[in-house]
CSV table of C-alpha atoms in Angstrom, one decimal:
chain,number,residue,atom,x,y,z
A,1,MET,CA,115.8,76.1,53.4
A,2,ASP,CA,117.7,79.3,53.3
A,3,ARG,CA,117.7,81.8,56.2
A,4,LEU,CA,115.0,84.3,54.6
A,5,THR,CA,112.4,81.5,54.2
A,6,LYS,CA,113.3,80.2,57.6
A,7,PHE,CA,112.7,83.7,59.1
A,8,ALA,CA,109.3,84.1,57.0
A,9,LEU,CA,108.1,80.9,58.7
A,10,PHE,CA,108.9,82.1,62.0
A,11,ILE,CA,107.2,85.3,61.7
A,12,ALA,CA,104.4,83.4,60.2
A,13,CYS,CA,103.9,81.1,63.4
A,14,LEU,CA,104.2,84.2,65.4
A,15,ILE,CA,101.4,85.7,63.6
A,16,LEU,CA,99.1,82.6,63.7
A,17,ALA,CA,99.9,82.1,67.5
A,18,SER,CA,98.6,85.8,68.2
A,19,CYS,CA,95.4,84.9,66.3
A,20,SER,CA,94.2,81.9,68.3
A,21,PRO,CA,92.5,81.3,71.5
A,22,LYS,CA,94.4,81.5,74.7
A,23,TYR,CA,93.1,80.2,77.9
A,24,TYR,CA,95.7,80.8,80.6
A,25,VAL,CA,98.0,83.7,81.1
A,26,PRO,CA,100.3,83.3,84.1
A,27,ASN,CA,100.3,86.6,86.5
A,28,THR,CA,103.5,88.0,87.9
A,29,GLN,CA,104.6,86.2,91.0
A,30,ASN,CA,104.4,88.2,94.2
A,31,VAL,CA,107.7,87.5,95.8
A,32,PRO,CA,107.9,89.9,98.9
A,33,LEU,CA,110.9,88.7,100.7
A,34,LEU,CA,109.4,89.6,104.3
A,35,THR,CA,111.8,89.5,107.1
A,36,SER,CA,109.8,90.2,110.3
A,37,LYS,CA,106.3,91.0,112.0
A,38,GLY,CA,105.0,94.5,110.6
A,39,ASP,CA,106.9,94.3,107.2
A,40,PHE,CA,104.9,95.3,104.2
A,41,SER,CA,105.5,95.2,100.5
A,42,GLY,CA,103.4,96.4,97.8
A,43,GLY,CA,103.7,97.4,94.2
A,44,VAL,CA,102.3,97.2,90.5
A,45,ALA,CA,103.5,95.2,87.6
A,46,GLY,CA,102.6,94.4,84.2
A,47,ASN,CA,103.3,94.5,80.4
A,48,GLY,CA,101.3,95.3,77.2
A,49,SER,CA,98.6,93.2,78.0
A,50,GLN,CA,98.3,92.7,81.5
A,51,PHE,CA,98.2,94.8,84.9
A,52,GLU,CA,98.7,93.7,88.4
A,53,ILE,CA,98.5,95.2,92.1
A,54,GLN,CA,100.2,93.1,94.7
A,55,ALA,CA,100.3,93.7,98.6
A,56,SER,CA,102.1,91.4,101.4
A,57,TYR,CA,102.1,92.0,105.1
A,58,GLY,CA,104.0,90.2,108.0
A,59,ILE,CA,101.3,89.3,110.4
A,60,ALA,CA,103.4,87.8,113.0
A,61,ASP,CA,107.1,86.6,113.0
A,62,HIS,CA,107.8,84.2,110.2
A,63,ILE,CA,104.0,84.5,109.1
A,64,GLY,CA,103.1,86.5,105.9
A,65,LEU,CA,99.6,87.4,104.0
A,66,MET,CA,99.6,88.4,100.3
A,67,ALA,CA,96.9,89.4,98.1
A,68,ASP,CA,97.1,90.2,94.3
A,69,ALA,CA,94.5,91.4,91.8
A,70,SER,CA,95.4,91.1,87.8
A,71,LEU,CA,93.8,92.3,84.9
A,72,PHE,CA,94.5,90.9,81.4
A,73,LYS,CA,93.2,92.5,78.0
A,74,GLN,CA,94.8,91.7,74.8
A,75,LYS,CA,94.5,94.1,72.1
A,76,ASP,CA,92.0,92.9,69.3
A,77,ASP,CA,93.4,92.0,66.2
A,78,GLU,CA,92.2,94.1,62.9
A,79,ASN,CA,89.4,91.2,62.4
A,80,GLY,CA,88.0,91.8,65.9
A,81,SER,CA,89.7,88.7,67.5
A,82,GLY,CA,90.9,89.0,71.1
A,83,GLY,CA,90.5,88.0,74.9
A,84,SER,CA,90.5,89.2,78.2
A,85,GLY,CA,90.4,88.2,82.0
A,86,LYS,CA,90.4,89.0,85.6
A,87,TYR,CA,92.1,87.2,88.6
A,88,PHE,CA,92.3,87.6,92.3
A,89,GLU,CA,94.6,85.6,94.7
A,90,GLY,CA,95.5,85.3,98.3
A,91,GLY,CA,97.7,83.3,100.4
A,92,LEU,CA,99.1,82.6,103.7
A,93,GLY,CA,102.8,81.7,104.3
A,94,TYR,CA,106.2,81.4,106.0
A,95,PHE,CA,109.4,83.5,105.9
A,96,SER,CA,112.8,83.5,107.5
A,97,ARG,CA,116.2,84.6,107.2
A,98,LEU,CA,118.8,82.0,106.6
A,99,GLY,CA,120.6,82.9,109.7
A,100,ALA,CA,120.3,85.7,112.3
A,101,ALA,CA,121.6,88.4,110.1
A,102,SER,CA,121.8,86.5,106.8
A,103,PRO,CA,120.9,88.5,103.7
A,104,TRP,CA,119.3,85.2,102.3
A,105,ILE,CA,115.6,84.7,102.8
A,106,PHE,CA,113.6,81.6,102.4
A,107,GLU,CA,109.7,82.0,101.9
A,108,THR,CA,106.8,79.5,100.9
A,109,TYR,CA,103.3,80.3,100.3
A,110,GLY,CA,100.2,78.6,100.0
A,111,LEU,CA,97.9,80.4,97.4
A,112,PHE,CA,94.3,80.4,96.0
A,113,GLY,CA,92.6,82.5,93.5
A,114,ILE,CA,89.5,82.8,91.3
A,115,GLY,CA,89.0,84.6,88.2
A,116,ASN,CA,87.6,84.4,84.5
A,117,MET,CA,88.4,84.8,81.0
A,118,GLU,CA,86.7,85.0,77.8
A,119,ASN,CA,87.7,84.9,74.0
A,120,HIS,CA,86.2,86.1,71.1
A,121,PHE,CA,86.6,85.4,67.3
A,122,PRO,CA,84.1,87.2,65.5
A,123,ASN,CA,85.9,86.4,62.2
A,124,THR,CA,85.0,82.5,62.4
A,125,VAL,CA,81.1,83.0,62.4
A,126,ASN,CA,81.0,83.2,58.5
A,127,LYS,CA,82.7,80.1,58.4
A,128,TYR,CA,80.7,78.4,61.2
A,129,PRO,CA,77.0,79.7,61.2
A,130,ASN,CA,75.1,79.2,64.2
A,131,THR,CA,78.1,79.9,66.4
A,132,THR,CA,78.7,83.0,68.3
A,133,GLY,CA,82.2,83.2,68.0
A,134,LYS,CA,82.7,83.3,71.7
A,135,ILE,CA,83.7,81.3,74.8
A,136,GLU,CA,84.1,82.2,78.5
A,137,ALA,CA,84.8,80.4,81.7
A,138,ASN,CA,85.7,80.7,85.4
A,139,VAL,CA,88.9,79.7,86.7
A,140,ALA,CA,90.2,78.6,90.0
A,141,ARG,CA,93.9,78.1,91.0
A,142,PHE,CA,96.0,76.4,93.8
A,143,ALA,CA,99.6,77.1,94.2
A,144,LEU,CA,102.6,76.4,96.3
A,145,GLN,CA,105.2,79.1,95.8
A,146,PRO,CA,108.5,78.7,97.7
A,147,ALA,CA,111.3,81.1,97.0
A,148,ILE,CA,114.9,81.9,98.1
A,149,GLY,CA,116.1,85.2,97.7
A,150,TYR,CA,119.0,87.7,98.6
A,151,LYS,CA,118.0,91.1,100.0
A,152,HIS,CA,120.3,94.0,99.9
A,153,LYS,CA,119.4,97.8,100.6
A,154,TYR,CA,119.6,98.5,97.0
A,155,PHE,CA,119.1,95.1,95.3
A,156,GLU,CA,117.3,92.2,95.5
A,157,ILE,CA,117.1,88.9,93.7
A,158,ALA,CA,114.9,85.8,94.0
A,159,ALA,CA,114.1,82.4,92.4
A,160,SER,CA,110.7,81.1,92.8
A,161,PRO,CA,109.8,77.5,91.5
A,162,LYS,CA,106.1,77.8,91.7
A,163,LEU,CA,103.7,74.7,91.3
A,164,SER,CA,100.0,75.5,90.2
A,165,TYR,CA,96.8,73.6,89.4
A,166,ILE,CA,94.2,75.2,87.7
A,167,ASN,CA,90.6,74.1,86.9
A,168,TYR,CA,88.0,75.4,84.6
A,169,SER,CA,84.1,75.5,85.3
A,170,ASP,CA,81.1,77.1,83.8
A,171,ILE,CA,82.5,76.7,80.4
A,172,LYS,CA,80.0,78.1,77.7
A,173,GLY,CA,79.9,79.7,74.3
A,174,SER,CA,80.0,78.5,70.9
A,175,LEU,CA,83.5,78.7,69.2
A,176,ILE,CA,84.7,76.6,66.5
A,177,PHE,CA,88.5,77.6,65.5
A,178,ASP,CA,90.5,75.4,63.0
A,179,ASP,CA,87.6,72.9,62.9
A,180,GLN,CA,88.1,72.2,66.5
A,181,ASP,CA,85.0,72.7,68.9
A,182,GLN,CA,86.7,75.0,71.7
A,183,ILE,CA,84.0,74.6,74.0
A,184,LYS,CA,84.8,70.7,74.3
A,185,TYR,CA,88.6,71.4,74.0
A,186,LEU,CA,88.3,73.2,77.1
A,187,ILE,CA,86.1,70.9,78.9
A,188,ASP,CA,88.5,68.0,78.0
A,189,ASN,CA,91.3,70.0,79.1
A,190,LYS,CA,89.6,71.7,82.3
A,191,SER,CA,92.4,70.7,84.9
A,192,SER,CA,96.0,71.3,84.5
A,193,LEU,CA,99.0,71.0,86.6
A,194,LEU,CA,101.9,73.7,85.9
A,195,PHE,CA,105.4,74.1,86.9
A,196,GLU,CA,106.2,78.0,86.8
A,197,PRO,CA,109.6,79.1,87.7
A,198,ALA,CA,110.3,82.8,87.9
A,199,LEU,CA,113.4,84.8,88.4
A,200,THR,CA,112.6,88.4,90.2
A,201,LEU,CA,115.2,91.4,90.1
A,202,ARG,CA,114.5,94.6,92.1
A,203,PHE,CA,116.7,97.7,92.3
A,204,GLY,CA,116.9,101.3,93.5
A,205,LEU,CA,116.4,102.8,96.9
A,206,LYS,CA,115.9,101.0,100.3
A,207,GLN,CA,111.9,101.8,100.3
A,208,PHE,CA,111.5,102.1,96.6
A,209,LYS,CA,112.5,99.9,93.8
A,210,LEU,CA,112.1,98.8,90.1
A,211,GLN,CA,111.1,95.2,89.5
A,212,LEU,CA,111.8,93.1,86.6
A,213,GLN,CA,110.5,89.4,86.6
A,214,LEU,CA,111.0,86.6,84.0
A,215,SER,CA,108.9,83.7,84.2
A,216,LYS,CA,108.0,80.3,82.5
A,217,SER,CA,104.7,78.3,82.5
A,218,LEU,CA,105.2,74.6,81.9
A,219,ASN,CA,101.9,72.6,81.4
A,220,LEU,CA,102.8,69.2,82.8
A,221,SER,CA,99.3,68.0,82.1
A,222,ASN,CA,99.1,69.0,78.3
A,223,GLU,CA,102.4,70.5,76.9
A,224,ASP,CA,100.4,72.0,73.9
A,225,PHE,CA,97.6,73.6,76.1
A,226,LYS,CA,96.7,76.8,74.6
A,227,GLN,CA,98.3,79.3,77.0
A,228,ASP,CA,101.2,81.9,77.2
A,229,LYS,CA,104.5,79.8,78.2
A,230,SER,CA,106.7,82.6,79.1
A,231,PHE,CA,106.5,86.3,79.9
A,232,ILE,CA,108.4,89.2,81.2
A,233,THR,CA,106.8,92.1,83.3
A,234,VAL,CA,108.2,95.2,84.8
A,235,GLY,CA,107.0,97.3,87.8
A,236,CYS,CA,107.7,99.1,90.8
A,237,GLY,CA,107.1,98.9,94.6
A,238,TYR,CA,107.1,100.2,98.1
A,239,GLN,CA,108.8,98.3,101.0
A,240,PHE,CA,108.7,98.8,104.8
A,241,THR,CA,110.6,96.9,107.0
A,242,ARG,CA,111.6,96.7,110.7
A,243,ASP,CA,114.9,95.5,110.1
């Protein structure tokens, strides 16, 4: 097989992937790297199909709160197929410097979030009469997010190997895609355990920084689950620290 044929097949796979149902899109991880009581970190992040607002606050020495809100809206294809979703998350956690004046910080947060998602494929209705071409569901997620990071006045880097459990409920609609009943598919795969490592980079001024995050989402329950498996987001944020 020559290179041109391989490239054409690769592009075809990308096109097919973009036109298939998608039931899970990971959000940007909130990795604040707080260091003391009264610290605050907030910002926005996203990419071409999602937008997020994040905030974190040190409510006591070594204890932090965080909250996130995410909106996902995939641009519809020419045939009207697409999807969207909303997600809200909160968490409580522990943070500490690795030494009295160390630039290295360890943190871990327990998180819980709820949201919803929908997919619409009106182009399937002609092939499968008596269906609506739509599916929707609520989703809940529990997660444990440890992280270790290096914090400098003008630069930060952090690694966060997140472990998540997602569960779908109130699954409804009537969508058949590629001869597969998607309602039954999601009911049969309503729970998943995911490993979601991320690398976060921030650079800029002491209080205002730009952010880049690279992340993977590995489904440990079903590696073929219809979801995003990797993504990149960019953003900016404000930080206030007492240190």
